[in-house]
CSV table of C-alpha atoms in Angstrom, one decimal:
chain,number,residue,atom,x,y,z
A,12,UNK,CA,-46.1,-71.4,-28.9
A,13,UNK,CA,-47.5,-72.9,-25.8
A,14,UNK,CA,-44.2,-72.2,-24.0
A,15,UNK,CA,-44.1,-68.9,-25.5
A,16,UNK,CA,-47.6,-68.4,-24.1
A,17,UNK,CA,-46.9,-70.3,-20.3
A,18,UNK,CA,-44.3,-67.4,-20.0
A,19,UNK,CA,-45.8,-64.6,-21.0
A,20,UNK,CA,-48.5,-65.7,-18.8
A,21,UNK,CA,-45.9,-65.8,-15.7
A,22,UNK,CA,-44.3,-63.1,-16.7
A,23,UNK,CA,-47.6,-61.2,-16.4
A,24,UNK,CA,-48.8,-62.9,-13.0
A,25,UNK,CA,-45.4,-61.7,-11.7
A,26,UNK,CA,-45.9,-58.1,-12.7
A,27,UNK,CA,-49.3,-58.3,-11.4
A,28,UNK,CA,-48.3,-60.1,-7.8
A,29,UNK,CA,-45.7,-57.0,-7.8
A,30,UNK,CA,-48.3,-54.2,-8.5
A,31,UNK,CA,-50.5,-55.4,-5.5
A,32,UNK,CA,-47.4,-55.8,-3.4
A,33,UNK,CA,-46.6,-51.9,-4.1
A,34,UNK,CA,-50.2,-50.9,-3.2
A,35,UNK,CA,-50.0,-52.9,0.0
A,36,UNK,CA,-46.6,-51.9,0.8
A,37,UNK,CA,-47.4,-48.7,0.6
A,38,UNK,CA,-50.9,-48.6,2.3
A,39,UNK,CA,-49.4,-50.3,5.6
A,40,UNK,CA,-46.6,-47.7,5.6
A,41,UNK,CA,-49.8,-44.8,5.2
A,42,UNK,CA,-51.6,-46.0,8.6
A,43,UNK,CA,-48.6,-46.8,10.4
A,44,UNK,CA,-47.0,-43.5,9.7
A,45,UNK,CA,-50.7,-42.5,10.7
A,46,UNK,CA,-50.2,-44.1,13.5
A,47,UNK,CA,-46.9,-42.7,14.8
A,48,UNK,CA,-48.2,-39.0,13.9
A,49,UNK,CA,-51.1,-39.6,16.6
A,50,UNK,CA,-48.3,-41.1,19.0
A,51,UNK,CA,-45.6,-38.5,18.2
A,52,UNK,CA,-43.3,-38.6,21.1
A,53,UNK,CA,-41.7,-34.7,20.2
A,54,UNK,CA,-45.8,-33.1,20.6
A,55,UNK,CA,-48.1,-35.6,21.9
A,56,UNK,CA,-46.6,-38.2,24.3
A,57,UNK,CA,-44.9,-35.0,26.2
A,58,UNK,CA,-48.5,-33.1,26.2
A,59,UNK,CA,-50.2,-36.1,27.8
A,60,UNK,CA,-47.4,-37.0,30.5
A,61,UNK,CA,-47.3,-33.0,31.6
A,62,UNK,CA,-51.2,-33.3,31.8
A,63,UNK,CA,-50.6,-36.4,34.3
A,64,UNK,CA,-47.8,-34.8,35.9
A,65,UNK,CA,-44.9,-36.1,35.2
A,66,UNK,CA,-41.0,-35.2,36.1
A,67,UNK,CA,-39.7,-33.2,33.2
A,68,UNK,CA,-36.3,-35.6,33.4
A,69,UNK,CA,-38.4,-38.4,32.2
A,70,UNK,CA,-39.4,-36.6,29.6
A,71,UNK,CA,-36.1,-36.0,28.2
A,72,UNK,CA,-36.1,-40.0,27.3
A,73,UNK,CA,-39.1,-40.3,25.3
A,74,UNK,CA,-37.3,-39.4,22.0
A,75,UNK,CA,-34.0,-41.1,22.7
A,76,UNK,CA,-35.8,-44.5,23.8
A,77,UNK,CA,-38.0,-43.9,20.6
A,78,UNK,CA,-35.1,-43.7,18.2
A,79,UNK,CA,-32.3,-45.8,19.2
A,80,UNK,CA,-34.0,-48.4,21.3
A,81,UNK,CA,-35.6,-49.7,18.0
A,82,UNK,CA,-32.1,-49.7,16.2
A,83,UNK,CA,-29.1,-50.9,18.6
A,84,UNK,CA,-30.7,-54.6,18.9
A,85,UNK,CA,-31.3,-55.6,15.9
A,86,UNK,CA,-27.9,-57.1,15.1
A,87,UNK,CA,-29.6,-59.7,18.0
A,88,UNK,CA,-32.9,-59.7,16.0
A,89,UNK,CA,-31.6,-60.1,12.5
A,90,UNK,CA,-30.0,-63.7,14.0
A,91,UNK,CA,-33.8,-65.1,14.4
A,92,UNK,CA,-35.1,-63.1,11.6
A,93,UNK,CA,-33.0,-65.0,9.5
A,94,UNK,CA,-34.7,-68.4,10.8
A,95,UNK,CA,-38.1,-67.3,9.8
A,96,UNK,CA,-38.9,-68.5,5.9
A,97,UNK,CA,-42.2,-65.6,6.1
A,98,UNK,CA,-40.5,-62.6,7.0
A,99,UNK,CA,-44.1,-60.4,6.8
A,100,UNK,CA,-45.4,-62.3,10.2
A,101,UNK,CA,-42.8,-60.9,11.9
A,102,UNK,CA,-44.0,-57.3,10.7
A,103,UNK,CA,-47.2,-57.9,11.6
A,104,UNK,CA,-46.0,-58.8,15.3
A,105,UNK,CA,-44.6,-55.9,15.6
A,106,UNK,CA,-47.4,-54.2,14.6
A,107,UNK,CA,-49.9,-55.3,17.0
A,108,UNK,CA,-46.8,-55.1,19.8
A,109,UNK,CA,-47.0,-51.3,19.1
A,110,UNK,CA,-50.5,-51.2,18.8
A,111,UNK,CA,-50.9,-53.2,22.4
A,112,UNK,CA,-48.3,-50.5,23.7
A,113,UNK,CA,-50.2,-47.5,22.6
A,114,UNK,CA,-53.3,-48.8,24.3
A,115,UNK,CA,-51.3,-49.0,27.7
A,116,UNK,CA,-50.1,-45.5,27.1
A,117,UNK,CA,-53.9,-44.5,27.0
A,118,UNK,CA,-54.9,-47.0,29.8
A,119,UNK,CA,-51.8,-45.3,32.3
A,120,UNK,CA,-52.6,-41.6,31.2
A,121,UNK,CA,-56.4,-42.1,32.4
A,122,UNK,CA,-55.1,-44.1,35.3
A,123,UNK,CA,-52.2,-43.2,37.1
A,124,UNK,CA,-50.2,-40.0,37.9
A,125,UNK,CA,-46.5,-38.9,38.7
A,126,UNK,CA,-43.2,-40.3,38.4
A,127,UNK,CA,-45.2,-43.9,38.1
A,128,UNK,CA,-47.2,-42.8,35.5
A,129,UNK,CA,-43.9,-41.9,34.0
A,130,UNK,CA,-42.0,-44.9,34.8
A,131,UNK,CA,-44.7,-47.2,33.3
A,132,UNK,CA,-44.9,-45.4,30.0
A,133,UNK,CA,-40.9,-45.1,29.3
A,134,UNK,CA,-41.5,-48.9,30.0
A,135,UNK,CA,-43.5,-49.3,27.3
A,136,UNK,CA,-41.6,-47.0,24.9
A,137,UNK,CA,-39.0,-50.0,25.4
A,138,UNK,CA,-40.8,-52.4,24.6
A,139,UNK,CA,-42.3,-50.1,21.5
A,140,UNK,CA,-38.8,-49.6,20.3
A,141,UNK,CA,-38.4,-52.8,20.1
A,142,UNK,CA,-41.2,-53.8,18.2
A,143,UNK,CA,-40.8,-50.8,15.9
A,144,UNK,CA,-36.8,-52.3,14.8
A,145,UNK,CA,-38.3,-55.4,14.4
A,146,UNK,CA,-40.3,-53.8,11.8
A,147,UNK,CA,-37.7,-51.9,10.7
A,148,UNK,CA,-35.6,-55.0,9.8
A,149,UNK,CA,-38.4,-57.1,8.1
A,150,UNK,CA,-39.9,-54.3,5.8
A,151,UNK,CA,-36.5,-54.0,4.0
A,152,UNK,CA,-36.3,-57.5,3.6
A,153,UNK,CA,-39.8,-58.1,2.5
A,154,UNK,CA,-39.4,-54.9,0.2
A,155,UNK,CA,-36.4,-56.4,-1.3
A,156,UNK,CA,-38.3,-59.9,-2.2
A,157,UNK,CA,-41.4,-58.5,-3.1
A,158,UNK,CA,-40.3,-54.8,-5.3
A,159,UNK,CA,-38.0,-55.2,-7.8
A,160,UNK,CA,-35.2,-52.8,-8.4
A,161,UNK,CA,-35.7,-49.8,-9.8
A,162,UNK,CA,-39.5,-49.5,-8.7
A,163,UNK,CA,-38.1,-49.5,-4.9
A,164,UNK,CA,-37.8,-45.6,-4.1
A,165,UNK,CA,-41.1,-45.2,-5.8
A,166,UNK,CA,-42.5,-47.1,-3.0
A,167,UNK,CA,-41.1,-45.6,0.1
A,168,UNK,CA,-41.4,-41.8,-1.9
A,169,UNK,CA,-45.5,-42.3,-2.0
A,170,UNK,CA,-45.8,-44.0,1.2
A,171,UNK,CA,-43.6,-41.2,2.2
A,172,UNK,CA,-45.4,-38.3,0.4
A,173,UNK,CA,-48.5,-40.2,2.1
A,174,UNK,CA,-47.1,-39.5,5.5
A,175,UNK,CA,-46.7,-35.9,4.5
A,176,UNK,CA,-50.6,-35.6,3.9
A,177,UNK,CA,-51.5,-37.3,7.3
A,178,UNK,CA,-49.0,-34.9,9.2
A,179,UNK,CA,-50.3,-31.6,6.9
A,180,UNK,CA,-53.9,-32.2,7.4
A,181,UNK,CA,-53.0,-32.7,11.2
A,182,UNK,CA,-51.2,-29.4,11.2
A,183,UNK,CA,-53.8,-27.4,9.4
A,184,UNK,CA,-56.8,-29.0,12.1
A,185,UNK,CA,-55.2,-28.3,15.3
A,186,UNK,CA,-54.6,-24.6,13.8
A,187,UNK,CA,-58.2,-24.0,12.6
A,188,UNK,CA,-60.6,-26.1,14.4
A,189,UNK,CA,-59.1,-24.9,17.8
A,190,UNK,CA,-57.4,-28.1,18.6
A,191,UNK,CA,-55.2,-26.4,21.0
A,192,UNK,CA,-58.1,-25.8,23.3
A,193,UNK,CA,-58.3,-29.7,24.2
A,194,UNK,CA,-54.4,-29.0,25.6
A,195,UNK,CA,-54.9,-30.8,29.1
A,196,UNK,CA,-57.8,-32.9,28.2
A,197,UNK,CA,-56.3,-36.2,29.2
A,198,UNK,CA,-59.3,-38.1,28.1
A,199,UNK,CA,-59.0,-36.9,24.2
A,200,UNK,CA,-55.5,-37.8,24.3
A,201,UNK,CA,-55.7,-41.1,25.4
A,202,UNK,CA,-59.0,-41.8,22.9
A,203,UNK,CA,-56.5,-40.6,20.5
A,204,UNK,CA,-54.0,-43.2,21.5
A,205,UNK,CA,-56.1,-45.7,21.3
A,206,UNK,CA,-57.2,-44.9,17.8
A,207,UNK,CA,-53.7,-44.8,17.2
A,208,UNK,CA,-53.6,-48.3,18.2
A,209,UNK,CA,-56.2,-49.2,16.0
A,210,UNK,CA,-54.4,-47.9,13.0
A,211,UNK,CA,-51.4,-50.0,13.5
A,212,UNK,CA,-53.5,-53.4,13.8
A,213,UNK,CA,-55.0,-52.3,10.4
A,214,UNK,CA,-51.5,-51.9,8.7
A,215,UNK,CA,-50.6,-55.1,10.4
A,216,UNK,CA,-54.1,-56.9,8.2
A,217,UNK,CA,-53.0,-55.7,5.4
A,218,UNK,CA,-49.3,-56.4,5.6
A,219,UNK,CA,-50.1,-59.7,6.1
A,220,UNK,CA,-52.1,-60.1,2.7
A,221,UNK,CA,-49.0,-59.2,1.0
A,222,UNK,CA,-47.8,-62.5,-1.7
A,223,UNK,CA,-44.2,-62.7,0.1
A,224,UNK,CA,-41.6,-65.5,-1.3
A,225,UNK,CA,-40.3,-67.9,1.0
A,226,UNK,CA,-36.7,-66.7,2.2
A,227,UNK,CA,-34.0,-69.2,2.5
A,228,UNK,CA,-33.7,-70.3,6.3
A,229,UNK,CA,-30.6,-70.2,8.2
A,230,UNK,CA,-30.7,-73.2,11.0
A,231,UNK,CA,-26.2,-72.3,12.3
A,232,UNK,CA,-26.8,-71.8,16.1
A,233,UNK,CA,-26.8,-68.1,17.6
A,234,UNK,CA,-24.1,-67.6,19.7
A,235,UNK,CA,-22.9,-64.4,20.9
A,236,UNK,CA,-19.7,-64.7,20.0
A,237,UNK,CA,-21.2,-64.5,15.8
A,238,UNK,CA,-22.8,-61.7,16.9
A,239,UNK,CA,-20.6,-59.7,16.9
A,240,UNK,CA,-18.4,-61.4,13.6
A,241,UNK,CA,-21.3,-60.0,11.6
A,242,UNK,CA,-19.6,-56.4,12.6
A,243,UNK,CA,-16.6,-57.8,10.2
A,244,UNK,CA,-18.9,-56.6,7.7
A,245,UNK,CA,-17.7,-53.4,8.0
A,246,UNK,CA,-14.1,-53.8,7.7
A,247,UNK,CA,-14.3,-56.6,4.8
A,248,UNK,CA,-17.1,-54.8,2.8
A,249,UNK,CA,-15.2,-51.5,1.8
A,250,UNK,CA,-19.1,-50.1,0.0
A,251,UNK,CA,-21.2,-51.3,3.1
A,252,UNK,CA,-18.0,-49.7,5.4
A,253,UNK,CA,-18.3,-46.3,3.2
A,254,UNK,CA,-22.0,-46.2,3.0
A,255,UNK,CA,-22.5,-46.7,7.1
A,256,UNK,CA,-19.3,-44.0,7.8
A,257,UNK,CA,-21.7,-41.7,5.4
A,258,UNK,CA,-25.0,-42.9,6.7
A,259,UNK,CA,-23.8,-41.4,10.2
A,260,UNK,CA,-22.6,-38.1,9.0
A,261,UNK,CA,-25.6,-37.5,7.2
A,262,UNK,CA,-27.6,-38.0,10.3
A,263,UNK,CA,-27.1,-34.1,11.1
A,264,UNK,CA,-29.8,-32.9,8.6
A,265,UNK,CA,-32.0,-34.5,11.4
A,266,UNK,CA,-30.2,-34.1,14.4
A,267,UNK,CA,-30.1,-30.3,13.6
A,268,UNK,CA,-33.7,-30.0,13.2
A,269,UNK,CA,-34.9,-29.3,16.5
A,270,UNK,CA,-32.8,-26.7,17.1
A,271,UNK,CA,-34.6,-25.0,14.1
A,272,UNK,CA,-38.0,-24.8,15.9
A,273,UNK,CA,-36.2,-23.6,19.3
A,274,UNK,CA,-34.4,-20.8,17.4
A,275,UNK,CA,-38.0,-20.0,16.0
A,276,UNK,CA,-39.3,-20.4,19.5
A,277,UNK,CA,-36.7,-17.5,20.7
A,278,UNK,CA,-37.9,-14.4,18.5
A,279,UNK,CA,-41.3,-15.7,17.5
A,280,UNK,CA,-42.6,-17.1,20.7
A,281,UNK,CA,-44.2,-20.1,22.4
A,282,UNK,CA,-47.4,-19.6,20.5
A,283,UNK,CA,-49.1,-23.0,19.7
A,284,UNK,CA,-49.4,-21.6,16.3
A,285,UNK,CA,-45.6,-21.9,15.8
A,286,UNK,CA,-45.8,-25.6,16.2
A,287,UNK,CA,-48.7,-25.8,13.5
A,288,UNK,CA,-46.6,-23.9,11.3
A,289,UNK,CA,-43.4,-26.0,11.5
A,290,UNK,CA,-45.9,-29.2,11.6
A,291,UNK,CA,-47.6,-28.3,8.1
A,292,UNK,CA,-44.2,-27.1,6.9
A,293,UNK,CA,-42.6,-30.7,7.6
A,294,UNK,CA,-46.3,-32.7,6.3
A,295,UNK,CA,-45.7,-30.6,2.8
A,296,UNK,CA,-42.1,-31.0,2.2
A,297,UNK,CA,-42.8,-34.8,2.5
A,298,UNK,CA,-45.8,-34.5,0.4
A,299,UNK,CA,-44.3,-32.5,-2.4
A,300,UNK,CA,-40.8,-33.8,-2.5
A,301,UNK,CA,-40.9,-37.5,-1.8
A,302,UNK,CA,-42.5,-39.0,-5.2
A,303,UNK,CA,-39.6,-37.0,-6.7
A,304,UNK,CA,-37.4,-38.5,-4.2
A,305,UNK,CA,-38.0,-41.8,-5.2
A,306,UNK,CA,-38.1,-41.9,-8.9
A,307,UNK,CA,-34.7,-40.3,-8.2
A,308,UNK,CA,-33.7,-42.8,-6.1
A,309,UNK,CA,-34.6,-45.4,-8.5
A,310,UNK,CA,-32.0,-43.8,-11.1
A,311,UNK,CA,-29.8,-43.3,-8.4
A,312,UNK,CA,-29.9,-43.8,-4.7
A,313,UNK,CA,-26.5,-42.3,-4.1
A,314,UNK,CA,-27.3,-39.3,-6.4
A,315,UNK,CA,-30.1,-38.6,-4.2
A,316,UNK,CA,-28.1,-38.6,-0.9
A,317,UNK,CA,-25.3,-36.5,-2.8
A,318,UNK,CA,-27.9,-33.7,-4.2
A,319,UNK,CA,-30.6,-34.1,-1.2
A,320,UNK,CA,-27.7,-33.3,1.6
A,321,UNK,CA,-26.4,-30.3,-0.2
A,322,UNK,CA,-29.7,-28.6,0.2
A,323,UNK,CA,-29.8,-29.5,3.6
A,324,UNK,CA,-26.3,-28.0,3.8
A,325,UNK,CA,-27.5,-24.9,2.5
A,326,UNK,CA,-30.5,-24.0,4.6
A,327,UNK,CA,-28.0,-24.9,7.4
A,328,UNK,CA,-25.5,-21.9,6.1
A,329,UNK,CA,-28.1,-19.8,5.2
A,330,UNK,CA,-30.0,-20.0,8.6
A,331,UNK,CA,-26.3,-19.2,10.2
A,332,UNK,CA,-25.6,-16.2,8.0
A,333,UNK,CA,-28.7,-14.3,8.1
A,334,UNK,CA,-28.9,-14.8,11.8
A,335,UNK,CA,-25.8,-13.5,12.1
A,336,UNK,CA,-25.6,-10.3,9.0
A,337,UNK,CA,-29.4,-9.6,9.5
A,338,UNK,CA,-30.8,-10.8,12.8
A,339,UNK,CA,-34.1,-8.8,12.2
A,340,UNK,CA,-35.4,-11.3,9.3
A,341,UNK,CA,-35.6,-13.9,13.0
A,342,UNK,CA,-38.5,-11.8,13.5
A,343,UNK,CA,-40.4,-12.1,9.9
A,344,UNK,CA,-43.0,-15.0,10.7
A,345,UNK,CA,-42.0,-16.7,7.4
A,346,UNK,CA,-38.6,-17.2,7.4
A,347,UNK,CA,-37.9,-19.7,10.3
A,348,UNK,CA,-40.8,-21.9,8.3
A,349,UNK,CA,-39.1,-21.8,5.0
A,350,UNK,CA,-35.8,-22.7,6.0
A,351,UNK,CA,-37.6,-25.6,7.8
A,352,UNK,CA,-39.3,-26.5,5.1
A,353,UNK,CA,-36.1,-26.9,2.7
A,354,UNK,CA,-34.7,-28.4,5.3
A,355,UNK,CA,-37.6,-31.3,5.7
A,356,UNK,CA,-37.5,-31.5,1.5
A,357,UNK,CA,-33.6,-32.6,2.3
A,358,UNK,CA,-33.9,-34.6,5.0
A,359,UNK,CA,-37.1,-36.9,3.2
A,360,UNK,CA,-34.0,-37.3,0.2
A,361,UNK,CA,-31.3,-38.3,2.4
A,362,UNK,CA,-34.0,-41.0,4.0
A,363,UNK,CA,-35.5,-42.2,0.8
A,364,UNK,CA,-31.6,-42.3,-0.7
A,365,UNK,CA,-30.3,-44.1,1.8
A,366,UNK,CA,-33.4,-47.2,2.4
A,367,UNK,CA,-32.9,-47.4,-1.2
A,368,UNK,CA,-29.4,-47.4,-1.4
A,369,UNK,CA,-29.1,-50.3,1.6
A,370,UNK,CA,-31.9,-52.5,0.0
A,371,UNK,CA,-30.5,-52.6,-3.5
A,372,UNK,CA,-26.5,-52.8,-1.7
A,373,UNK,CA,-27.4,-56.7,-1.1
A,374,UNK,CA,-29.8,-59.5,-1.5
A,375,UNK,CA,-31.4,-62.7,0.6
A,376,UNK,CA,-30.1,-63.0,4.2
A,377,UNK,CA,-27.0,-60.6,3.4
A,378,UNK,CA,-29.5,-57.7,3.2
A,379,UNK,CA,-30.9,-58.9,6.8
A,380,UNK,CA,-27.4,-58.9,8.2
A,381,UNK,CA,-26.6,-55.2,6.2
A,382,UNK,CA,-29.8,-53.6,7.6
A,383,UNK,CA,-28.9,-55.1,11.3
A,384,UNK,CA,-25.3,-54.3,11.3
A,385,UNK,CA,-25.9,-50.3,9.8
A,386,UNK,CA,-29.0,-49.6,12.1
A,387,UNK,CA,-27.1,-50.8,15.2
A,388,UNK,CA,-23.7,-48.7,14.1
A,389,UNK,CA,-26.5,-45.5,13.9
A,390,UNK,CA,-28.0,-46.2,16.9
A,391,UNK,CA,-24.9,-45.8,18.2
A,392,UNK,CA,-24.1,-42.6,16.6
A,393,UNK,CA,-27.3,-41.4,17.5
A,394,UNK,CA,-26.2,-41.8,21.0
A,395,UNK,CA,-22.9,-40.3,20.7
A,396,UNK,CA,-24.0,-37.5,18.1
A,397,UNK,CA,-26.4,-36.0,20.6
A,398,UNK,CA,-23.4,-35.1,23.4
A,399,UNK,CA,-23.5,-32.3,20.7
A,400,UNK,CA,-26.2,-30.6,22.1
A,401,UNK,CA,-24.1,-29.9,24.9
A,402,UNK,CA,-22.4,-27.2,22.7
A,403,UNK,CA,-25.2,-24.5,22.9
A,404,UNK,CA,-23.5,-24.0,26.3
A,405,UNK,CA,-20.9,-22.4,24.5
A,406,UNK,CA,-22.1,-21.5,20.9
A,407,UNK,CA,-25.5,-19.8,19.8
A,408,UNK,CA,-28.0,-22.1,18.5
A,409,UNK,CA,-27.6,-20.8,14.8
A,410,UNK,CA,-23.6,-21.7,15.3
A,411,UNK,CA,-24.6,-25.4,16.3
A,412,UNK,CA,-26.8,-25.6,13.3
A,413,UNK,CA,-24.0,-24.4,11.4
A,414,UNK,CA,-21.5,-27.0,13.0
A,415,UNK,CA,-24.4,-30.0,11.5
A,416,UNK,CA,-24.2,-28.8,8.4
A,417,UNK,CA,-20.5,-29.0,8.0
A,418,UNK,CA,-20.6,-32.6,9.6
A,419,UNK,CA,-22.9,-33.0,6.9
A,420,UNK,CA,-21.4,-31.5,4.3
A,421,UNK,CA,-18.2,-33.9,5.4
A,422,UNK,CA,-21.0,-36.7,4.3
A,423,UNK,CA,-21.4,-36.0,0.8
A,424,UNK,CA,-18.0,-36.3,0.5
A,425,UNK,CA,-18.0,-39.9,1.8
A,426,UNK,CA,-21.0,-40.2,-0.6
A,427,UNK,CA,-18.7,-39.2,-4.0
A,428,UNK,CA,-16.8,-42.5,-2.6
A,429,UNK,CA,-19.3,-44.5,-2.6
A,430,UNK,CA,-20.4,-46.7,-5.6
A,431,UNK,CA,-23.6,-47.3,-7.5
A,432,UNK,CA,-25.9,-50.0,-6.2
């Protein structure tokens, strides 16, 4: 009976160590997506740098920096990751690395004008990137130690759904408290970077409370040369090769986005109001969908990339064929907003699908290596995938939409390939 009783006993410390894991998990994911909605470099960051003056061709480098300067080295990161027993320390690193960033963001905008000012902050964004794909790598990994499968999606759907909240709410103020008025108030943005910063150091405190197992530690010697071997993944692992040919085709539900909000932009205006209305349209398709998103994703991850891209798809067409049979609904203030919004509800799928898909695709130090290898193949694509935007010399904007969504729609059929994790 005693033996009985010692296991029920761990059983029940376990679930219990789990629980809190979830509730930290998802807190630090709440103030760091907090975090990046104060430091969002598509609104704020381009807002602050005009205010200071600076060339519109920096500018243009804010977003790609952002995006795939935190993915394309982490095939080198992964290599030391792998060395570390802790794997949360490094999260919290990269925290307060972003957080120390966004203070020098604030510290140039009050400080310096111009091309330097310019200069100085895309060096930072670097350095942010960075930090942010080391966090990128190590909050899979200590997801995957900590979470057990099947309760995974649930935990990146609320912190998700969180996210929505934080981005809604900051829609809905800057629309009715007149937040607009403080456009060119170089002081209030760089308080709010700094509060920003502040944020991130709190996730990073409570990231490091999480109860994280000790990972096995690999002491082989980094050399280049392995490097790039662990790329091999993708032509002897035929599932991880499928899932990263599918991964980058379903990147268009994103990639497709913006041009959404210019099309809007084109027959509704350069009202501020437009923003607020594609901002709380985003914040409550994340809020509404993503809980749903992950349970889903918890019965099946590759489901949810299958069903969550076909809607995508289908805003996609529908944007393209209304435009082009009844160009006056352009005009109705709703419609651009709605189509955003299904789009947003689709692309918060094909992210939740996809983390959850990766993280339950391997365990131990393979899922370091799968995260590394996949984010630094994206990066990539992200890279080459934007030439695209070249195309609206040549097409209408509702034709390049429509062009994403059959790239897309090319995904889900590399999904139906793919098996269950």
């Amino acid at each position: 009976m005693s033996q009985v009783s010692a296991k029920q006993d761990s059983l029940s410390k376990s679930k219990q160590n789990e629980s809190d894991s979830v509730k930290k998990l998802v807190w630090s994911q709440l103030l760091i997506n907090l975090g990046d909605a104060l430091i969002n470099p598509k609104v704020t960051l381009p807002w602050i740098l005009q205010g200071v003056g600076v060339p519109v061709y920096l500018l243009g480098w804010l977003v790609p920096i952002r995006e795939s300067g935190s993915l394309l080295p982490q095939l080198l990161m992964a290599s030391y990751i792998r060395r570390v027993a802790l794997r949360k320390w490094l999260w919290v690193t990269g925290s307060v690395l972003q957080a120390l960033c966004v203070v020098l963001i604030g510290v140039v905008a009050l400080l310096l004008e111009g091309a330097t000012a310019g200069w100085c902050v895309i060096v930072l964004m670097v350095v942010f990137s960075l930090a942010r794909g080391l966090n990128s790598i190590t909050s899979k990994d200590v997801l995957g130690k900590t979470i057990s499968k099947g309760r995974r999606g649930r935990v990146s759907g609320w912190a998700a759904s969180a996210a929505g909240l934080i981005t809604l709410g900051v829609a809905l103020t800057m629309v009715f408290s007149g937040y607009f008025e403080l456009e060119g108030n170089t002081v209030f943005y760089a308080t709010s970077l700094i509060i920003g910063a502040l944020v991130w150091c709190f996730a990073a405190m409570v990231y490091a409370l999480i109860d994280e197992p000790r990972s096995d530690v690999d002491q082989t010697p980094v050399r280049f040369w392995q490097l790039l071997a662990s790329l091999s993944l993708l032509k002897t692992n035929a599932s991880f090769r499928t899932f990263v040919i599918a991964r980058s085709l379903l990147l268009c539900t994103a990639l497709s986005a913006p041009y959404y909000v210019l099309i809007a932009q084109q027959h509704l205006g350069n009202g501020l109001w437009v923003l607020g209305a594609f901002m709380a349209a985003s914040g409550l398709a994340s809020l509404l969908s993503s809980p749903f998103w992950g349970r889903f994703s918890d019965y099946s991850s590759r489901q949810v990339m299958m069903f969550s891209t076909l809607l995508g798809v289908l805003a996609g067409v529908m944007l393209f064929v209304v435009m082009w049979l009844f160009p006056d609904f352009s005009g109705m203030v709703w419609f651009m907003p709605t189509l955003y919004f299904i789009l947003c509800v689709a692309h918060q799928g094909v992210r939740i699908g996809r983390k959850t898909y990766l993280v339950d695709l391997a365990e131990g130090n393979d899922r370091t290596e799968y995260v590394a290898v996949s984010n630094t193949v994206i990066g990539i694509m992200l890279l080459v995938m934007s030439v695209f935007g070249l195309l609206t010399n040549l097409i209408s904007l509702p034709a390049l939409v429509l062009v994403f969504s059959l790239l897309a729609l090319m995904g889900v059929l590399v999904v139906v390939r793919l098996p269950e994790a």
